[in-house]
Amino acid sequence: MTEWLFPERDVDPDDIGPDDVDIRRFDTRDIAPGTSILVAGPVMTGKRRFGVDVLSGSSSRTACIVTTKKSANRVNDSFRAAVQDGDGWDLSIIDCNGGINRARETADYTLEQVSSPSDLTGIGIKLSGILQQWHHRGVEDPRVQLHSLSTLLMYTDLKRVYRFVHVVLSRLQRVGAVNVFTLDTSKRDRHQFNKFAQLFDAVIEVRETDDGREFRVRGESFGPKSWTGY
């Protein structure tokens, strides 16, 4: 994958830093095992931060992040900077960027690599392997983030991505893993949102207003039902 398409050092207002340490926008610690969550909204509205909020609620501090854009090294650094006791996490990262991270040691996280975001089969195999390890170890309250579905849709058609998500969510539910996927939305792709939303137990909608960013939660009781600033 070309460096201009997936730069290692771009400036992203959605990046997470030390100022965000364990600042949850809602209480994520008591989300029921196996709950699936879709975070949907326009680009650059902080959807990835909501994903970290969900991961940070894991009682066992065990998580996996599937990254379809940012490098595993950057995702690891960003995640550990944004949670309490960042060094105490058992973090696995599935990097779909085609081997950008091979030059760096990964002693502080488990790295799995997939050649491209178009390789849905490869992503599924890598994730299933991690889930199987968690199951054999008896890990409680593991959590998974996939950021983002929008990148997958750039590489393959809606029907194939939909089938992939359906299968993956079933596997995550079987091992009791709380999971959170993100999706960029706009008026023109409302159909995509409606199609994916029906697969998830809860949807966190985010939006940008003249007064700032707002979010609401539909389908579950772990967050506000009405639009709330964050």
mmCIF file of C-alpha atoms in Angstrom:
data_model
loop_
_atom_site.group_PDB
_atom_site.id
_atom_site.type_symbol
_atom_site.label_atom_id
_atom_site.label_comp_id
_atom_site.label_asym_id
_atom_site.label_seq_id
_atom_site.Cartn_x
_atom_site.Cartn_y
_atom_site.Cartn_z
ATOM 1 C CA MET A 1 0.000 0.000 0.000
ATOM 2 C CA THR A 2 1.385 3.359 -0.981
ATOM 3 C CA GLU A 3 2.742 5.750 1.628
ATOM 4 C CA TRP A 4 0.718 8.690 0.264
ATOM 5 C CA LEU A 5 -2.512 6.776 0.806
ATOM 6 C CA PHE A 6 -1.696 5.579 4.316
ATOM 7 C CA PRO A 7 0.912 8.059 5.670
ATOM 8 C CA GLU A 8 2.687 7.203 8.910
ATOM 9 C CA ARG A 9 2.933 10.781 10.195
ATOM 10 C CA ASP A 10 -0.181 12.592 8.969
ATOM 11 C CA VAL A 11 -1.980 15.054 11.257
ATOM 12 C CA ASP A 12 -5.373 13.703 12.254
ATOM 13 C CA PRO A 13 -7.709 15.637 14.597
ATOM 14 C CA ASP A 14 -9.193 12.275 15.592
ATOM 15 C CA ASP A 15 -5.879 11.157 17.114
ATOM 16 C CA ILE A 16 -5.882 10.209 20.782
ATOM 17 C CA GLY A 17 -3.301 11.532 23.204
ATOM 18 C CA PRO A 18 -2.404 11.774 26.882
ATOM 19 C CA ASP A 19 -5.105 14.386 27.507
ATOM 20 C CA ASP A 20 -7.711 11.698 26.775
ATOM 21 C CA VAL A 21 -6.550 9.235 29.433
ATOM 22 C CA ASP A 22 -9.555 7.156 30.487
ATOM 23 C CA ILE A 23 -12.041 9.995 29.862
ATOM 24 C CA ARG A 24 -15.069 7.879 29.017
ATOM 25 C CA ARG A 25 -18.045 9.609 27.440
ATOM 26 C CA PHE A 26 -20.234 6.919 29.031
ATOM 27 C CA ASP A 27 -19.641 3.999 31.394
ATOM 28 C CA THR A 28 -18.368 1.096 29.308
ATOM 29 C CA ARG A 29 -17.476 -1.291 32.120
ATOM 30 C CA ASP A 30 -20.873 -2.985 32.428
ATOM 31 C CA ILE A 31 -21.655 -3.603 28.754
ATOM 32 C CA ALA A 32 -23.001 -7.152 28.432
ATOM 33 C CA PRO A 33 -20.607 -9.786 27.024
ATOM 34 C CA GLY A 34 -20.932 -10.216 23.277
ATOM 35 C CA THR A 35 -22.605 -6.840 22.716
ATOM 36 C CA SER A 36 -21.926 -5.443 19.246
ATOM 37 C CA ILE A 37 -21.719 -1.669 18.739
ATOM 38 C CA LEU A 38 -21.588 0.432 15.586
ATOM 39 C CA VAL A 39 -20.198 3.972 15.856
ATOM 40 C CA ALA A 40 -21.432 5.981 12.876
ATOM 41 C CA GLY A 41 -21.057 9.591 11.825
ATOM 42 C CA PRO A 42 -19.251 12.005 9.513
ATOM 43 C CA VAL A 43 -15.483 11.891 9.086
ATOM 44 C CA MET A 44 -13.304 13.494 11.772
ATOM 45 C CA THR A 45 -15.968 13.438 14.503
ATOM 46 C CA GLY A 46 -14.087 11.312 17.051
ATOM 47 C CA LYS A 47 -15.547 7.890 16.243
ATOM 48 C CA ARG A 48 -12.256 6.127 16.946
ATOM 49 C CA ARG A 49 -12.198 7.653 20.424
ATOM 50 C CA PHE A 50 -15.555 6.063 21.199
ATOM 51 C CA GLY A 51 -14.035 2.762 20.170
ATOM 52 C CA VAL A 52 -11.234 3.255 22.668
ATOM 53 C CA ASP A 53 -13.847 4.138 25.302
ATOM 54 C CA VAL A 54 -15.466 0.748 24.730
ATOM 55 C CA LEU A 55 -12.164 -1.136 24.818
ATOM 56 C CA SER A 56 -11.048 0.647 27.983
ATOM 57 C CA GLY A 57 -13.942 -0.903 29.922
ATOM 58 C CA SER A 58 -12.503 -4.423 29.705
ATOM 59 C CA SER A 59 -12.160 -5.894 33.193
ATOM 60 C CA SER A 60 -9.283 -8.132 32.052
ATOM 61 C CA ARG A 61 -7.574 -5.363 30.049
ATOM 62 C CA THR A 62 -7.567 -7.592 26.990
ATOM 63 C CA ALA A 63 -8.302 -6.151 23.561
ATOM 64 C CA CYS A 64 -7.757 -6.528 19.837
ATOM 65 C CA ILE A 65 -7.764 -3.673 17.331
ATOM 66 C CA VAL A 66 -8.193 -4.255 13.609
ATOM 67 C CA THR A 67 -6.685 -1.234 11.868
ATOM 68 C CA THR A 68 -7.422 -0.648 8.193
ATOM 69 C CA LYS A 69 -5.594 2.672 7.849
ATOM 70 C CA LYS A 70 -3.165 3.632 10.616
ATOM 71 C CA SER A 71 -0.085 1.548 11.297
ATOM 72 C CA ALA A 72 -0.049 -0.900 14.188
ATOM 73 C CA ASN A 73 2.787 0.998 15.859
ATOM 74 C CA ARG A 74 0.799 4.210 15.824
ATOM 75 C CA VAL A 75 -2.400 2.498 16.979
ATOM 76 C CA ASN A 76 -0.525 0.869 19.858
ATOM 77 C CA ASP A 77 1.061 4.131 20.990
ATOM 78 C CA SER A 78 -2.215 6.021 20.707
ATOM 79 C CA PHE A 79 -4.227 3.404 22.602
ATOM 80 C CA ARG A 80 -1.780 3.061 25.486
ATOM 81 C CA ALA A 81 -1.591 6.845 25.830
ATOM 82 C CA ALA A 82 -5.371 7.068 26.117
ATOM 83 C CA VAL A 83 -6.090 4.465 28.829
ATOM 84 C CA GLN A 84 -5.106 4.100 32.447
ATOM 85 C CA ASP A 85 -2.148 1.781 33.052
ATOM 86 C CA GLY A 86 -1.452 1.544 29.335
ATOM 87 C CA ASP A 87 1.466 -0.821 29.903
ATOM 88 C CA GLY A 88 -0.791 -3.286 31.720
ATOM 89 C CA TRP A 89 -2.862 -4.237 28.688
ATOM 90 C CA ASP A 90 -2.763 -7.462 26.671
ATOM 91 C CA LEU A 91 -3.218 -5.847 23.259
ATOM 92 C CA SER A 92 -3.364 -7.573 19.879
ATOM 93 C CA ILE A 93 -3.367 -5.595 16.632
ATOM 94 C CA ILE A 94 -4.333 -6.836 13.179
ATOM 95 C CA ASP A 95 -2.690 -4.470 10.702
ATOM 96 C CA CYS A 96 -4.171 -4.488 7.200
ATOM 97 C CA ASN A 97 -1.643 -2.089 5.676
ATOM 98 C CA GLY A 98 0.656 -4.566 3.979
ATOM 99 C CA GLY A 99 3.719 -4.887 6.216
ATOM 100 C CA ILE A 100 4.568 -1.283 7.116
ATOM 101 C CA ASN A 101 5.415 -2.347 10.694
ATOM 102 C CA ARG A 102 7.978 -5.081 10.007
ATOM 103 C CA ALA A 103 10.942 -2.857 10.875
ATOM 104 C CA ARG A 104 9.921 -2.351 14.498
ATOM 105 C CA GLU A 105 9.958 -4.775 17.389
ATOM 106 C CA THR A 106 6.511 -5.498 18.800
ATOM 107 C CA ALA A 107 7.301 -6.828 22.255
ATOM 108 C CA ASP A 108 4.563 -4.719 23.835
ATOM 109 C CA TYR A 109 1.736 -6.063 21.663
ATOM 110 C CA THR A 110 0.829 -9.069 19.547
ATOM 111 C CA LEU A 111 1.015 -8.192 15.852
ATOM 112 C CA GLU A 112 -0.852 -9.946 13.050
ATOM 113 C CA GLN A 113 -0.608 -8.647 9.492
ATOM 114 C CA VAL A 114 -2.900 -8.807 6.484
ATOM 115 C CA SER A 115 -1.789 -7.751 3.016
ATOM 116 C CA SER A 116 -4.644 -5.343 2.306
ATOM 117 C CA PRO A 117 -8.054 -4.172 3.599
ATOM 118 C CA SER A 118 -9.488 -6.062 0.618
ATOM 119 C CA ASP A 119 -8.395 -9.397 2.145
ATOM 120 C CA LEU A 120 -11.486 -10.012 4.249
ATOM 121 C CA THR A 121 -10.711 -13.724 4.469
ATOM 122 C CA GLY A 122 -7.281 -12.953 5.882
ATOM 123 C CA ILE A 123 -8.715 -10.537 8.435
ATOM 124 C CA GLY A 124 -11.256 -13.148 9.506
ATOM 125 C CA ILE A 125 -8.597 -15.848 9.880
ATOM 126 C CA LYS A 126 -6.283 -13.641 11.959
ATOM 127 C CA LEU A 127 -9.127 -12.497 14.206
ATOM 128 C CA SER A 128 -10.432 -16.044 14.650
ATOM 129 C CA GLY A 129 -6.969 -17.136 15.771
ATOM 130 C CA ILE A 130 -6.878 -14.451 18.453
ATOM 131 C CA LEU A 131 -10.399 -15.313 19.608
ATOM 132 C CA GLN A 132 -9.427 -18.972 19.846
ATOM 133 C CA GLN A 133 -6.429 -18.109 22.022
ATOM 134 C CA TRP A 134 -8.640 -16.037 24.319
ATOM 135 C CA HIS A 135 -11.106 -18.920 24.582
ATOM 136 C CA HIS A 136 -8.405 -21.450 25.479
ATOM 137 C CA ARG A 137 -6.969 -19.080 28.092
ATOM 138 C CA GLY A 138 -10.390 -18.408 29.584
ATOM 139 C CA VAL A 139 -10.061 -14.637 29.104
ATOM 140 C CA GLU A 140 -12.970 -12.712 30.602
ATOM 141 C CA ASP A 141 -14.464 -9.597 29.030
ATOM 142 C CA PRO A 142 -12.229 -9.336 25.945
ATOM 143 C CA ARG A 143 -12.973 -6.462 23.564
ATOM 144 C CA VAL A 144 -12.464 -5.879 19.846
ATOM 145 C CA GLN A 145 -12.400 -2.758 17.689
ATOM 146 C CA LEU A 146 -12.485 -2.567 13.884
ATOM 147 C CA HIS A 147 -11.634 0.838 12.422
ATOM 148 C CA SER A 148 -13.099 1.154 9.927
ATOM 149 C CA LEU A 149 -15.776 -0.428 7.754
ATOM 150 C CA SER A 150 -15.510 2.550 5.421
ATOM 151 C CA THR A 151 -12.000 1.520 4.380
ATOM 152 C CA LEU A 152 -13.169 -2.026 3.658
ATOM 153 C CA LEU A 153 -15.922 -0.580 1.452
ATOM 154 C CA MET A 154 -13.307 1.322 -0.559
ATOM 155 C CA TYR A 155 -11.797 -2.017 -1.605
ATOM 156 C CA THR A 156 -14.768 -4.326 -2.041
ATOM 157 C CA ASP A 157 -18.520 -4.245 -2.526
ATOM 158 C CA LEU A 158 -21.183 -3.707 0.107
ATOM 159 C CA LYS A 159 -22.627 -7.207 -0.136
ATOM 160 C CA ARG A 160 -19.279 -8.885 0.565
ATOM 161 C CA VAL A 161 -18.437 -6.588 3.483
ATOM 162 C CA TYR A 162 -21.921 -7.146 4.915
ATOM 163 C CA ARG A 163 -21.449 -10.935 4.839
ATOM 164 C CA PHE A 164 -18.010 -10.554 6.430
ATOM 165 C CA VAL A 165 -19.387 -8.424 9.286
ATOM 166 C CA HIS A 166 -22.267 -10.846 9.852
ATOM 167 C CA VAL A 167 -19.873 -13.797 10.220
ATOM 168 C CA VAL A 168 -17.391 -11.913 12.408
ATOM 169 C CA LEU A 169 -20.092 -10.653 14.775
ATOM 170 C CA SER A 170 -21.329 -14.220 15.254
ATOM 171 C CA ARG A 171 -17.832 -15.370 16.228
ATOM 172 C CA LEU A 172 -17.371 -12.453 18.605
ATOM 173 C CA GLN A 173 -20.685 -13.167 20.282
ATOM 174 C CA ARG A 174 -19.755 -16.822 20.792
ATOM 175 C CA VAL A 175 -16.666 -15.878 22.813
ATOM 176 C CA GLY A 176 -18.468 -13.070 24.655
ATOM 177 C CA ALA A 177 -16.303 -10.307 23.204
ATOM 178 C CA VAL A 178 -17.762 -6.804 23.363
ATOM 179 C CA ASN A 179 -17.002 -5.263 19.999
ATOM 180 C CA VAL A 180 -17.159 -1.862 18.309
ATOM 181 C CA PHE A 181 -16.978 -1.098 14.583
ATOM 182 C CA THR A 182 -16.850 2.377 13.020
ATOM 183 C CA LEU A 183 -18.476 3.678 9.837
ATOM 184 C CA ASP A 184 -18.249 7.045 8.101
ATOM 185 C CA THR A 185 -21.646 8.319 7.012
ATOM 186 C CA SER A 186 -23.120 11.002 4.816
ATOM 187 C CA LYS A 187 -26.450 11.604 3.134
ATOM 188 C CA ARG A 188 -25.311 9.768 0.026
ATOM 189 C CA ASP A 189 -24.430 6.545 1.841
ATOM 190 C CA ARG A 190 -27.366 6.378 4.259
ATOM 191 C CA HIS A 191 -28.200 3.035 2.665
ATOM 192 C CA GLN A 192 -24.892 1.626 3.892
ATOM 193 C CA PHE A 193 -25.600 2.836 7.414
ATOM 194 C CA ASN A 194 -29.117 1.351 7.470
ATOM 195 C CA LYS A 195 -27.844 -1.981 6.175
ATOM 196 C CA PHE A 196 -25.062 -2.342 8.730
ATOM 197 C CA ALA A 197 -27.020 -0.904 11.674
ATOM 198 C CA GLN A 198 -29.430 -3.836 11.651
ATOM 199 C CA LEU A 199 -26.553 -6.226 12.435
ATOM 200 C CA PHE A 200 -25.530 -4.496 15.675
ATOM 201 C CA ASP A 201 -27.060 -4.500 19.152
ATOM 202 C CA ALA A 202 -26.388 -0.790 19.618
ATOM 203 C CA VAL A 203 -25.545 2.208 17.479
ATOM 204 C CA ILE A 204 -23.617 5.252 18.703
ATOM 205 C CA GLU A 205 -24.416 8.137 16.382
ATOM 206 C CA VAL A 206 -22.123 11.154 16.316
ATOM 207 C CA ARG A 207 -22.600 14.497 14.609
ATOM 208 C CA GLU A 208 -21.075 17.946 14.302
ATOM 209 C CA THR A 209 -23.255 20.964 15.137
ATOM 210 C CA ASP A 210 -22.688 24.708 15.418
ATOM 211 C CA ASP A 211 -22.282 24.158 19.178
ATOM 212 C CA GLY A 212 -19.804 21.302 18.841
ATOM 213 C CA ARG A 213 -19.898 17.505 18.638
ATOM 214 C CA GLU A 214 -22.815 15.459 19.969
ATOM 215 C CA PHE A 215 -23.616 11.761 20.326
ATOM 216 C CA ARG A 216 -26.474 9.477 21.300
ATOM 217 C CA VAL A 217 -26.896 5.734 21.837
ATOM 218 C CA ARG A 218 -29.640 3.634 20.283
ATOM 219 C CA GLY A 219 -30.498 0.025 21.134
ATOM 220 C CA GLU A 220 -28.775 -0.340 24.522
ATOM 221 C CA SER A 221 -28.879 1.492 27.865
ATOM 222 C CA PHE A 222 -25.176 2.237 28.420
ATOM 223 C CA GLY A 223 -25.301 5.798 27.073
ATOM 224 C CA PRO A 224 -27.584 8.814 26.565
ATOM 225 C CA LYS A 225 -30.646 8.425 24.344
ATOM 226 C CA SER A 226 -30.809 12.106 23.450
ATOM 227 C CA TRP A 227 -28.100 14.131 21.730
ATOM 228 C CA THR A 228 -25.388 14.964 24.253
ATOM 229 C CA GLY A 229 -22.287 17.099 23.834
ATOM 230 C CA TYR A 230 -18.808 15.604 24.181
#
